[in-house]
Amino acid sequence: MPPKVSRKSELRAHIRSARRAMSAPVKSAADEALVDAVVSVVLRVRPTSVAAYVPMLSEPGGPRLVTALQEVAPRVLLPLLDDDLDLDWAVADGSYTAGRFGLIEPAGPRLGRAAVAAVELMFLPALAVSRSGMRLGQGGGSYDRVLPRVSAPTLVLLYPGEYGAAVPSEPHDHPVCGVLVGNEPDGYEEPHLHWTNGCAIAHHWHSEQSSANDGG
């Protein structure tokens, strides 16, 4: 009998395949729109520090994400993958080095794993997010270790079709607060910020940012 494939593994394989099938022009347009939406959120909230990530080729955000954040946020932290798959952090200063598993990491001094606790807004990657806020990552569990340290709003960037599906959860999984979903190809709508039911947001922050759809 072949080994049983978990629902998470099936969902990961499906989304990875769909991302690989995206044409370069469609992906580029979606990434540009997502970055513009990220900048819009940051300009409204005006956080003094933001945590983000350097997108891999298949991840939403594209090559402009970090530089766009640096233009509107005074301090941007980026992750470095440790041997135990937990994440350390360094300030984005335009210098990078090759990390494990093909990751691109900041080359500046390490600040320690707890540095992320001080950020006021966090953008993180995922393959999918449910309406309850459960996040499907790549399988290493890095952000499941990080999220308990973060009290700031946590927002995931996704492509169309990756938000709202049922995501299997386990005790170690931690929900996120919201998602920015890219626009459909040739669509007229801009990316939308959807709030999940995954975490409590300060009322004033939620009110200012709830111009799109609610995840409830």
JSON list of C-alpha atoms in Angstrom, two decimals:
[
{"chain": "A", "resi": 1, "resn": "MET", "atom": "CA", "xyz": [0.00, 0.00, 0.00]},
{"chain": "A", "resi": 2, "resn": "PRO", "atom": "CA", "xyz": [1.36, 3.47, -0.85]},
{"chain": "A", "resi": 3, "resn": "PRO", "atom": "CA", "xyz": [1.78, 5.85, 2.11]},
{"chain": "A", "resi": 4, "resn": "LYS", "atom": "CA", "xyz": [-1.28, 7.96, 2.86]},
{"chain": "A", "resi": 5, "resn": "VAL", "atom": "CA", "xyz": [-0.92, 11.56, 1.70]},
{"chain": "A", "resi": 6, "resn": "SER", "atom": "CA", "xyz": [-2.13, 14.13, 4.21]},
{"chain": "A", "resi": 7, "resn": "ARG", "atom": "CA", "xyz": [-4.66, 16.80, 3.30]},
{"chain": "A", "resi": 8, "resn": "LYS", "atom": "CA", "xyz": [-2.01, 19.45, 3.94]},
{"chain": "A", "resi": 9, "resn": "SER", "atom": "CA", "xyz": [0.39, 17.77, 1.52]},
{"chain": "A", "resi": 10, "resn": "GLU", "atom": "CA", "xyz": [-2.32, 17.51, -1.13]},
{"chain": "A", "resi": 11, "resn": "LEU", "atom": "CA", "xyz": [-3.23, 21.17, -0.72]},
{"chain": "A", "resi": 12, "resn": "ARG", "atom": "CA", "xyz": [0.42, 22.25, -0.86]},
{"chain": "A", "resi": 13, "resn": "ALA", "atom": "CA", "xyz": [0.99, 20.26, -4.06]},
{"chain": "A", "resi": 14, "resn": "HIS", "atom": "CA", "xyz": [-2.13, 21.74, -5.67]},
{"chain": "A", "resi": 15, "resn": "ILE", "atom": "CA", "xyz": [-1.23, 25.35, -4.88]},
{"chain": "A", "resi": 16, "resn": "ARG", "atom": "CA", "xyz": [2.42, 24.95, -5.84]},
{"chain": "A", "resi": 17, "resn": "SER", "atom": "CA", "xyz": [1.33, 23.50, -9.18]},
{"chain": "A", "resi": 18, "resn": "ALA", "atom": "CA", "xyz": [-1.08, 26.36, -9.78]},
{"chain": "A", "resi": 19, "resn": "ARG", "atom": "CA", "xyz": [1.61, 28.91, -8.99]},
{"chain": "A", "resi": 20, "resn": "ARG", "atom": "CA", "xyz": [4.06, 27.26, -11.37]},
{"chain": "A", "resi": 21, "resn": "ALA", "atom": "CA", "xyz": [1.41, 27.36, -14.08]},
{"chain": "A", "resi": 22, "resn": "MET", "atom": "CA", "xyz": [0.96, 31.14, -13.81]},
{"chain": "A", "resi": 23, "resn": "SER", "atom": "CA", "xyz": [2.37, 32.93, -16.81]},
{"chain": "A", "resi": 24, "resn": "ALA", "atom": "CA", "xyz": [5.11, 35.47, -16.18]},
{"chain": "A", "resi": 25, "resn": "PRO", "atom": "CA", "xyz": [2.97, 38.47, -17.24]},
{"chain": "A", "resi": 26, "resn": "VAL", "atom": "CA", "xyz": [0.04, 37.41, -15.03]},
{"chain": "A", "resi": 27, "resn": "LYS", "atom": "CA", "xyz": [2.31, 36.80, -12.03]},
{"chain": "A", "resi": 28, "resn": "SER", "atom": "CA", "xyz": [4.15, 40.07, -12.55]},
{"chain": "A", "resi": 29, "resn": "ALA", "atom": "CA", "xyz": [0.91, 42.04, -12.73]},
{"chain": "A", "resi": 30, "resn": "ALA", "atom": "CA", "xyz": [-0.43, 40.34, -9.61]},
{"chain": "A", "resi": 31, "resn": "ASP", "atom": "CA", "xyz": [2.80, 41.00, -7.71]},
{"chain": "A", "resi": 32, "resn": "GLU", "atom": "CA", "xyz": [2.84, 44.67, -8.69]},
{"chain": "A", "resi": 33, "resn": "ALA", "atom": "CA", "xyz": [-0.76, 45.11, -7.56]},
{"chain": "A", "resi": 34, "resn": "LEU", "atom": "CA", "xyz": [-0.05, 43.34, -4.27]},
{"chain": "A", "resi": 35, "resn": "VAL", "atom": "CA", "xyz": [2.98, 45.52, -3.57]},
{"chain": "A", "resi": 36, "resn": "ASP", "atom": "CA", "xyz": [0.93, 48.64, -4.24]},
{"chain": "A", "resi": 37, "resn": "ALA", "atom": "CA", "xyz": [-1.68, 47.34, -1.77]},
{"chain": "A", "resi": 38, "resn": "VAL", "atom": "CA", "xyz": [1.02, 46.65, 0.84]},
{"chain": "A", "resi": 39, "resn": "VAL", "atom": "CA", "xyz": [2.35, 50.18, 0.45]},
{"chain": "A", "resi": 40, "resn": "SER", "atom": "CA", "xyz": [-1.16, 51.56, 0.83]},
{"chain": "A", "resi": 41, "resn": "VAL", "atom": "CA", "xyz": [-1.65, 49.68, 4.11]},
{"chain": "A", "resi": 42, "resn": "VAL", "atom": "CA", "xyz": [1.69, 50.88, 5.49]},
{"chain": "A", "resi": 43, "resn": "LEU", "atom": "CA", "xyz": [0.99, 54.49, 4.53]},
{"chain": "A", "resi": 44, "resn": "ARG", "atom": "CA", "xyz": [-2.34, 54.38, 6.37]},
{"chain": "A", "resi": 45, "resn": "VAL", "atom": "CA", "xyz": [-1.00, 52.76, 9.52]},
{"chain": "A", "resi": 46, "resn": "ARG", "atom": "CA", "xyz": [2.45, 54.45, 9.58]},
{"chain": "A", "resi": 47, "resn": "PRO", "atom": "CA", "xyz": [4.23, 51.74, 11.60]},
{"chain": "A", "resi": 48, "resn": "THR", "atom": "CA", "xyz": [7.74, 52.54, 12.78]},
{"chain": "A", "resi": 49, "resn": "SER", "atom": "CA", "xyz": [8.85, 48.97, 12.14]},
{"chain": "A", "resi": 50, "resn": "VAL", "atom": "CA", "xyz": [7.65, 46.20, 9.82]},
{"chain": "A", "resi": 51, "resn": "ALA", "atom": "CA", "xyz": [8.59, 42.55, 9.40]},
{"chain": "A", "resi": 52, "resn": "ALA", "atom": "CA", "xyz": [8.46, 41.10, 5.90]},
{"chain": "A", "resi": 53, "resn": "TYR", "atom": "CA", "xyz": [10.20, 38.51, 3.74]},
{"chain": "A", "resi": 54, "resn": "VAL", "atom": "CA", "xyz": [12.15, 38.25, 0.48]},
{"chain": "A", "resi": 55, "resn": "PRO", "atom": "CA", "xyz": [9.75, 36.39, -1.86]},
{"chain": "A", "resi": 56, "resn": "MET", "atom": "CA", "xyz": [11.02, 33.29, -3.60]},
{"chain": "A", "resi": 57, "resn": "LEU", "atom": "CA", "xyz": [10.20, 32.96, -7.30]},
{"chain": "A", "resi": 58, "resn": "SER", "atom": "CA", "xyz": [6.81, 31.36, -6.68]},
{"chain": "A", "resi": 59, "resn": "GLU", "atom": "CA", "xyz": [5.79, 33.53, -3.71]},
{"chain": "A", "resi": 60, "resn": "PRO", "atom": "CA", "xyz": [3.48, 36.54, -3.91]},
{"chain": "A", "resi": 61, "resn": "GLY", "atom": "CA", "xyz": [5.12, 39.93, -3.75]},
{"chain": "A", "resi": 62, "resn": "GLY", "atom": "CA", "xyz": [7.86, 39.62, -6.33]},
{"chain": "A", "resi": 63, "resn": "PRO", "atom": "CA", "xyz": [11.22, 41.41, -6.40]},
{"chain": "A", "resi": 64, "resn": "ARG", "atom": "CA", "xyz": [9.83, 44.88, -5.54]},
{"chain": "A", "resi": 65, "resn": "LEU", "atom": "CA", "xyz": [8.25, 43.99, -2.20]},
{"chain": "A", "resi": 66, "resn": "VAL", "atom": "CA", "xyz": [11.18, 44.75, 0.11]},
{"chain": "A", "resi": 67, "resn": "THR", "atom": "CA", "xyz": [12.40, 47.88, -1.66]},
{"chain": "A", "resi": 68, "resn": "ALA", "atom": "CA", "xyz": [8.85, 49.26, -1.72]},
{"chain": "A", "resi": 69, "resn": "LEU", "atom": "CA", "xyz": [8.54, 48.65, 2.02]},
{"chain": "A", "resi": 70, "resn": "GLN", "atom": "CA", "xyz": [11.88, 50.35, 2.66]},
{"chain": "A", "resi": 71, "resn": "GLU", "atom": "CA", "xyz": [10.56, 53.46, 0.93]},
{"chain": "A", "resi": 72, "resn": "VAL", "atom": "CA", "xyz": [7.56, 53.81, 3.28]},
{"chain": "A", "resi": 73, "resn": "ALA", "atom": "CA", "xyz": [8.60, 52.16, 6.57]},
{"chain": "A", "resi": 74, "resn": "PRO", "atom": "CA", "xyz": [11.47, 53.49, 8.72]},
{"chain": "A", "resi": 75, "resn": "ARG", "atom": "CA", "xyz": [12.64, 49.99, 9.68]},
{"chain": "A", "resi": 76, "resn": "VAL", "atom": "CA", "xyz": [12.09, 46.69, 7.87]},
{"chain": "A", "resi": 77, "resn": "LEU", "atom": "CA", "xyz": [13.13, 43.36, 9.38]},
{"chain": "A", "resi": 78, "resn": "LEU", "atom": "CA", "xyz": [13.75, 40.29, 7.24]},
{"chain": "A", "resi": 79, "resn": "PRO", "atom": "CA", "xyz": [14.14, 36.67, 8.37]},
{"chain": "A", "resi": 80, "resn": "LEU", "atom": "CA", "xyz": [17.15, 34.37, 8.42]},
{"chain": "A", "resi": 81, "resn": "LEU", "atom": "CA", "xyz": [16.57, 30.63, 8.71]},
{"chain": "A", "resi": 82, "resn": "ASP", "atom": "CA", "xyz": [18.39, 28.95, 11.58]},
{"chain": "A", "resi": 83, "resn": "ASP", "atom": "CA", "xyz": [19.48, 25.32, 11.64]},
{"chain": "A", "resi": 84, "resn": "ASP", "atom": "CA", "xyz": [16.45, 24.32, 13.71]},
{"chain": "A", "resi": 85, "resn": "LEU", "atom": "CA", "xyz": [14.15, 26.08, 11.17]},
{"chain": "A", "resi": 86, "resn": "ASP", "atom": "CA", "xyz": [13.34, 28.91, 13.58]},
{"chain": "A", "resi": 87, "resn": "LEU", "atom": "CA", "xyz": [13.85, 32.47, 12.32]},
{"chain": "A", "resi": 88, "resn": "ASP", "atom": "CA", "xyz": [16.35, 35.12, 13.32]},
{"chain": "A", "resi": 89, "resn": "TRP", "atom": "CA", "xyz": [15.99, 38.69, 12.00]},
{"chain": "A", "resi": 90, "resn": "ALA", "atom": "CA", "xyz": [18.10, 41.45, 10.48]},
{"chain": "A", "resi": 91, "resn": "VAL", "atom": "CA", "xyz": [17.39, 44.94, 9.20]},
{"chain": "A", "resi": 92, "resn": "ALA", "atom": "CA", "xyz": [16.88, 45.25, 5.43]},
{"chain": "A", "resi": 93, "resn": "ASP", "atom": "CA", "xyz": [19.71, 47.42, 4.18]},
{"chain": "A", "resi": 94, "resn": "GLY", "atom": "CA", "xyz": [19.94, 46.33, 0.54]},
{"chain": "A", "resi": 95, "resn": "SER", "atom": "CA", "xyz": [22.64, 43.72, 1.09]},
{"chain": "A", "resi": 96, "resn": "TYR", "atom": "CA", "xyz": [21.79, 40.03, 0.78]},
{"chain": "A", "resi": 97, "resn": "THR", "atom": "CA", "xyz": [23.30, 36.60, 1.00]},
{"chain": "A", "resi": 98, "resn": "ALA", "atom": "CA", "xyz": [22.24, 33.11, -0.10]},
{"chain": "A", "resi": 99, "resn": "GLY", "atom": "CA", "xyz": [20.51, 31.11, 2.62]},
{"chain": "A", "resi": 100, "resn": "ARG", "atom": "CA", "xyz": [19.37, 27.52, 2.94]},
{"chain": "A", "resi": 101, "resn": "PHE", "atom": "CA", "xyz": [16.81, 26.01, 0.56]},
{"chain": "A", "resi": 102, "resn": "GLY", "atom": "CA", "xyz": [17.37, 28.77, -2.00]},
{"chain": "A", "resi": 103, "resn": "LEU", "atom": "CA", "xyz": [16.30, 31.57, 0.34]},
{"chain": "A", "resi": 104, "resn": "ILE", "atom": "CA", "xyz": [17.68, 35.08, -0.03]},
{"chain": "A", "resi": 105, "resn": "GLU", "atom": "CA", "xyz": [18.54, 36.55, 3.36]},
{"chain": "A", "resi": 106, "resn": "PRO", "atom": "CA", "xyz": [19.66, 39.94, 4.67]},
{"chain": "A", "resi": 107, "resn": "ALA", "atom": "CA", "xyz": [23.44, 40.20, 5.15]},
{"chain": "A", "resi": 108, "resn": "GLY", "atom": "CA", "xyz": [23.35, 42.58, 8.13]},
{"chain": "A", "resi": 109, "resn": "PRO", "atom": "CA", "xyz": [23.94, 41.76, 11.79]},
{"chain": "A", "resi": 110, "resn": "ARG", "atom": "CA", "xyz": [21.56, 39.28, 13.40]},
{"chain": "A", "resi": 111, "resn": "LEU", "atom": "CA", "xyz": [19.22, 40.85, 15.93]},
{"chain": "A", "resi": 112, "resn": "GLY", "atom": "CA", "xyz": [17.99, 37.66, 17.61]},
{"chain": "A", "resi": 113, "resn": "ARG", "atom": "CA", "xyz": [14.75, 35.74, 17.38]},
{"chain": "A", "resi": 114, "resn": "ALA", "atom": "CA", "xyz": [12.94, 38.03, 19.81]},
{"chain": "A", "resi": 115, "resn": "ALA", "atom": "CA", "xyz": [13.51, 41.13, 17.63]},
{"chain": "A", "resi": 116, "resn": "VAL", "atom": "CA", "xyz": [10.29, 40.45, 15.74]},
{"chain": "A", "resi": 117, "resn": "ALA", "atom": "CA", "xyz": [8.28, 41.04, 18.92]},
{"chain": "A", "resi": 118, "resn": "ALA", "atom": "CA", "xyz": [8.82, 44.79, 18.56]},
{"chain": "A", "resi": 119, "resn": "VAL", "atom": "CA", "xyz": [7.42, 45.22, 15.04]},
{"chain": "A", "resi": 120, "resn": "GLU", "atom": "CA", "xyz": [4.11, 47.01, 14.57]},
{"chain": "A", "resi": 121, "resn": "LEU", "atom": "CA", "xyz": [3.04, 45.20, 11.40]},
{"chain": "A", "resi": 122, "resn": "MET", "atom": "CA", "xyz": [4.04, 41.90, 9.84]},
{"chain": "A", "resi": 123, "resn": "PHE", "atom": "CA", "xyz": [3.76, 40.59, 6.29]},
{"chain": "A", "resi": 124, "resn": "LEU", "atom": "CA", "xyz": [4.44, 36.89, 5.91]},
{"chain": "A", "resi": 125, "resn": "PRO", "atom": "CA", "xyz": [4.23, 34.23, 3.19]},
{"chain": "A", "resi": 126, "resn": "ALA", "atom": "CA", "xyz": [1.85, 31.29, 2.92]},
{"chain": "A", "resi": 127, "resn": "LEU", "atom": "CA", "xyz": [0.31, 28.95, 0.39]},
{"chain": "A", "resi": 128, "resn": "ALA", "atom": "CA", "xyz": [-3.25, 29.41, 1.64]},
{"chain": "A", "resi": 129, "resn": "VAL", "atom": "CA", "xyz": [-5.26, 30.90, 4.49]},
{"chain": "A", "resi": 130, "resn": "SER", "atom": "CA", "xyz": [-8.72, 29.84, 5.70]},
{"chain": "A", "resi": 131, "resn": "ARG", "atom": "CA", "xyz": [-11.42, 32.29, 6.75]},
{"chain": "A", "resi": 132, "resn": "SER", "atom": "CA", "xyz": [-10.69, 31.33, 10.34]},
{"chain": "A", "resi": 133, "resn": "GLY", "atom": "CA", "xyz": [-7.12, 32.54, 9.84]},
{"chain": "A", "resi": 134, "resn": "MET", "atom": "CA", "xyz": [-5.38, 29.18, 9.70]},
{"chain": "A", "resi": 135, "resn": "ARG", "atom": "CA", "xyz": [-2.32, 29.44, 7.51]},
{"chain": "A", "resi": 136, "resn": "LEU", "atom": "CA", "xyz": [-0.81, 26.75, 5.28]},
{"chain": "A", "resi": 137, "resn": "GLY", "atom": "CA", "xyz": [2.94, 27.22, 5.08]},
{"chain": "A", "resi": 138, "resn": "GLN", "atom": "CA", "xyz": [5.63, 25.35, 3.23]},
{"chain": "A", "resi": 139, "resn": "GLY", "atom": "CA", "xyz": [5.84, 22.65, 5.90]},
{"chain": "A", "resi": 140, "resn": "GLY", "atom": "CA", "xyz": [8.90, 23.60, 7.91]},
{"chain": "A", "resi": 141, "resn": "GLY", "atom": "CA", "xyz": [6.98, 25.18, 10.79]},
{"chain": "A", "resi": 142, "resn": "SER", "atom": "CA", "xyz": [9.16, 28.30, 10.93]},
{"chain": "A", "resi": 143, "resn": "TYR", "atom": "CA", "xyz": [6.32, 30.79, 11.23]},
{"chain": "A", "resi": 144, "resn": "ASP", "atom": "CA", "xyz": [4.45, 28.59, 13.69]},
{"chain": "A", "resi": 145, "resn": "ARG", "atom": "CA", "xyz": [7.44, 29.21, 15.94]},
{"chain": "A", "resi": 146, "resn": "VAL", "atom": "CA", "xyz": [7.51, 32.94, 15.16]},
{"chain": "A", "resi": 147, "resn": "LEU", "atom": "CA", "xyz": [3.84, 33.92, 15.40]},
{"chain": "A", "resi": 148, "resn": "PRO", "atom": "CA", "xyz": [3.51, 33.44, 19.18]},
{"chain": "A", "resi": 149, "resn": "ARG", "atom": "CA", "xyz": [6.20, 36.15, 19.57]},
{"chain": "A", "resi": 150, "resn": "VAL", "atom": "CA", "xyz": [4.27, 38.68, 17.47]},
{"chain": "A", "resi": 151, "resn": "SER", "atom": "CA", "xyz": [1.54, 40.91, 18.88]},
{"chain": "A", "resi": 152, "resn": "ALA", "atom": "CA", "xyz": [1.27, 43.12, 15.79]},
{"chain": "A", "resi": 153, "resn": "PRO", "atom": "CA", "xyz": [-1.30, 42.53, 13.02]},
{"chain": "A", "resi": 154, "resn": "THR", "atom": "CA", "xyz": [-0.12, 39.70, 10.76]},
{"chain": "A", "resi": 155, "resn": "LEU", "atom": "CA", "xyz": [-1.03, 39.88, 7.06]},
{"chain": "A", "resi": 156, "resn": "VAL", "atom": "CA", "xyz": [-0.39, 37.24, 4.38]},
{"chain": "A", "resi": 157, "resn": "LEU", "atom": "CA", "xyz": [0.00, 37.96, 0.66]},
{"chain": "A", "resi": 158, "resn": "LEU", "atom": "CA", "xyz": [-1.86, 35.49, -1.59]},
{"chain": "A", "resi": 159, "resn": "TYR", "atom": "CA", "xyz": [-2.87, 34.98, -5.19]},
{"chain": "A", "resi": 160, "resn": "PRO", "atom": "CA", "xyz": [-6.54, 34.56, -6.22]},
{"chain": "A", "resi": 161, "resn": "GLY", "atom": "CA", "xyz": [-8.05, 31.25, -5.16]},
{"chain": "A", "resi": 162, "resn": "GLU", "atom": "CA", "xyz": [-5.71, 30.79, -2.19]},
{"chain": "A", "resi": 163, "resn": "TYR", "atom": "CA", "xyz": [-7.89, 32.44, 0.46]},
{"chain": "A", "resi": 164, "resn": "GLY", "atom": "CA", "xyz": [-10.99, 30.89, 1.98]},
{"chain": "A", "resi": 165, "resn": "ALA", "atom": "CA", "xyz": [-10.33, 27.19, 1.47]},
{"chain": "A", "resi": 166, "resn": "ALA", "atom": "CA", "xyz": [-10.48, 24.85, 4.45]},
{"chain": "A", "resi": 167, "resn": "VAL", "atom": "CA", "xyz": [-6.95, 24.53, 5.81]},
{"chain": "A", "resi": 168, "resn": "PRO", "atom": "CA", "xyz": [-6.32, 21.56, 8.11]},
{"chain": "A", "resi": 169, "resn": "SER", "atom": "CA", "xyz": [-4.93, 22.67, 11.46]},
{"chain": "A", "resi": 170, "resn": "GLU", "atom": "CA", "xyz": [-2.87, 21.03, 14.18]},
{"chain": "A", "resi": 171, "resn": "PRO", "atom": "CA", "xyz": [-2.19, 22.14, 17.77]},
{"chain": "A", "resi": 172, "resn": "HIS", "atom": "CA", "xyz": [1.07, 23.87, 16.78]},
{"chain": "A", "resi": 173, "resn": "ASP", "atom": "CA", "xyz": [-0.57, 25.97, 14.03]},
{"chain": "A", "resi": 174, "resn": "HIS", "atom": "CA", "xyz": [-1.19, 29.66, 14.71]},
{"chain": "A", "resi": 175, "resn": "PRO", "atom": "CA", "xyz": [-3.72, 31.87, 12.89]},
{"chain": "A", "resi": 176, "resn": "VAL", "atom": "CA", "xyz": [-3.04, 35.13, 11.09]},
{"chain": "A", "resi": 177, "resn": "CYS", "atom": "CA", "xyz": [-5.10, 38.31, 11.20]},
{"chain": "A", "resi": 178, "resn": "GLY", "atom": "CA", "xyz": [-5.71, 38.99, 7.53]},
{"chain": "A", "resi": 179, "resn": "VAL", "atom": "CA", "xyz": [-4.75, 38.46, 3.91]},
{"chain": "A", "resi": 180, "resn": "LEU", "atom": "CA", "xyz": [-4.11, 40.65, 0.91]},
{"chain": "A", "resi": 181, "resn": "VAL", "atom": "CA", "xyz": [-5.41, 38.79, -2.14]},
{"chain": "A", "resi": 182, "resn": "GLY", "atom": "CA", "xyz": [-4.15, 39.73, -5.59]},
{"chain": "A", "resi": 183, "resn": "ASN", "atom": "CA", "xyz": [-6.57, 40.65, -8.34]},
{"chain": "A", "resi": 184, "resn": "GLU", "atom": "CA", "xyz": [-7.81, 38.18, -10.93]},
{"chain": "A", "resi": 185, "resn": "PRO", "atom": "CA", "xyz": [-6.10, 38.30, -14.34]},
{"chain": "A", "resi": 186, "resn": "ASP", "atom": "CA", "xyz": [-7.67, 41.05, -16.45]},
{"chain": "A", "resi": 187, "resn": "GLY", "atom": "CA", "xyz": [-9.89, 41.91, -13.49]},
{"chain": "A", "resi": 188, "resn": "TYR", "atom": "CA", "xyz": [-10.95, 45.41, -12.63]},
{"chain": "A", "resi": 189, "resn": "GLU", "atom": "CA", "xyz": [-10.73, 45.13, -8.85]},
{"chain": "A", "resi": 190, "resn": "GLU", "atom": "CA", "xyz": [-7.64, 46.00, -6.89]},
{"chain": "A", "resi": 191, "resn": "PRO", "atom": "CA", "xyz": [-6.24, 43.58, -4.29]},
{"chain": "A", "resi": 192, "resn": "HIS", "atom": "CA", "xyz": [-8.46, 43.33, -1.23]},
{"chain": "A", "resi": 193, "resn": "LEU", "atom": "CA", "xyz": [-7.62, 43.21, 2.44]},
{"chain": "A", "resi": 194, "resn": "HIS", "atom": "CA", "xyz": [-9.69, 40.46, 4.06]},
{"chain": "A", "resi": 195, "resn": "TRP", "atom": "CA", "xyz": [-9.81, 40.15, 7.84]},
{"chain": "A", "resi": 196, "resn": "THR", "atom": "CA", "xyz": [-9.94, 36.61, 9.18]},
{"chain": "A", "resi": 197, "resn": "ASN", "atom": "CA", "xyz": [-11.39, 35.44, 12.46]},
{"chain": "A", "resi": 198, "resn": "GLY", "atom": "CA", "xyz": [-7.91, 34.45, 13.56]},
{"chain": "A", "resi": 199, "resn": "CYS", "atom": "CA", "xyz": [-6.88, 37.17, 15.99]},
{"chain": "A", "resi": 200, "resn": "ALA", "atom": "CA", "xyz": [-8.05, 40.24, 17.82]},
{"chain": "A", "resi": 201, "resn": "ILE", "atom": "CA", "xyz": [-7.18, 43.57, 16.22]},
{"chain": "A", "resi": 202, "resn": "ALA", "atom": "CA", "xyz": [-7.23, 46.92, 17.98]},
{"chain": "A", "resi": 203, "resn": "HIS", "atom": "CA", "xyz": [-10.58, 48.52, 17.10]},
{"chain": "A", "resi": 204, "resn": "HIS", "atom": "CA", "xyz": [-9.10, 51.71, 15.64]},
{"chain": "A", "resi": 205, "resn": "TRP", "atom": "CA", "xyz": [-6.69, 49.75, 13.42]},
{"chain": "A", "resi": 206, "resn": "HIS", "atom": "CA", "xyz": [-9.48, 47.48, 12.17]},
{"chain": "A", "resi": 207, "resn": "SER", "atom": "CA", "xyz": [-11.80, 50.42, 11.51]},
{"chain": "A", "resi": 208, "resn": "GLU", "atom": "CA", "xyz": [-9.22, 52.28, 9.46]},
{"chain": "A", "resi": 209, "resn": "GLN", "atom": "CA", "xyz": [-8.36, 49.26, 7.37]},
{"chain": "A", "resi": 210, "resn": "SER", "atom": "CA", "xyz": [-11.74, 47.58, 6.87]},
{"chain": "A", "resi": 211, "resn": "SER", "atom": "CA", "xyz": [-12.50, 49.23, 3.54]},
{"chain": "A", "resi": 212, "resn": "ALA", "atom": "CA", "xyz": [-12.41, 45.89, 1.75]},
{"chain": "A", "resi": 213, "resn": "ASN", "atom": "CA", "xyz": [-14.09, 42.59, 2.60]},
{"chain": "A", "resi": 214, "resn": "ASP", "atom": "CA", "xyz": [-14.42, 41.12, 6.05]},
{"chain": "A", "resi": 215, "resn": "GLY", "atom": "CA", "xyz": [-13.32, 37.53, 6.52]},
{"chain": "A", "resi": 216, "resn": "GLY", "atom": "CA", "xyz": [-16.16, 36.67, 8.89]}
]
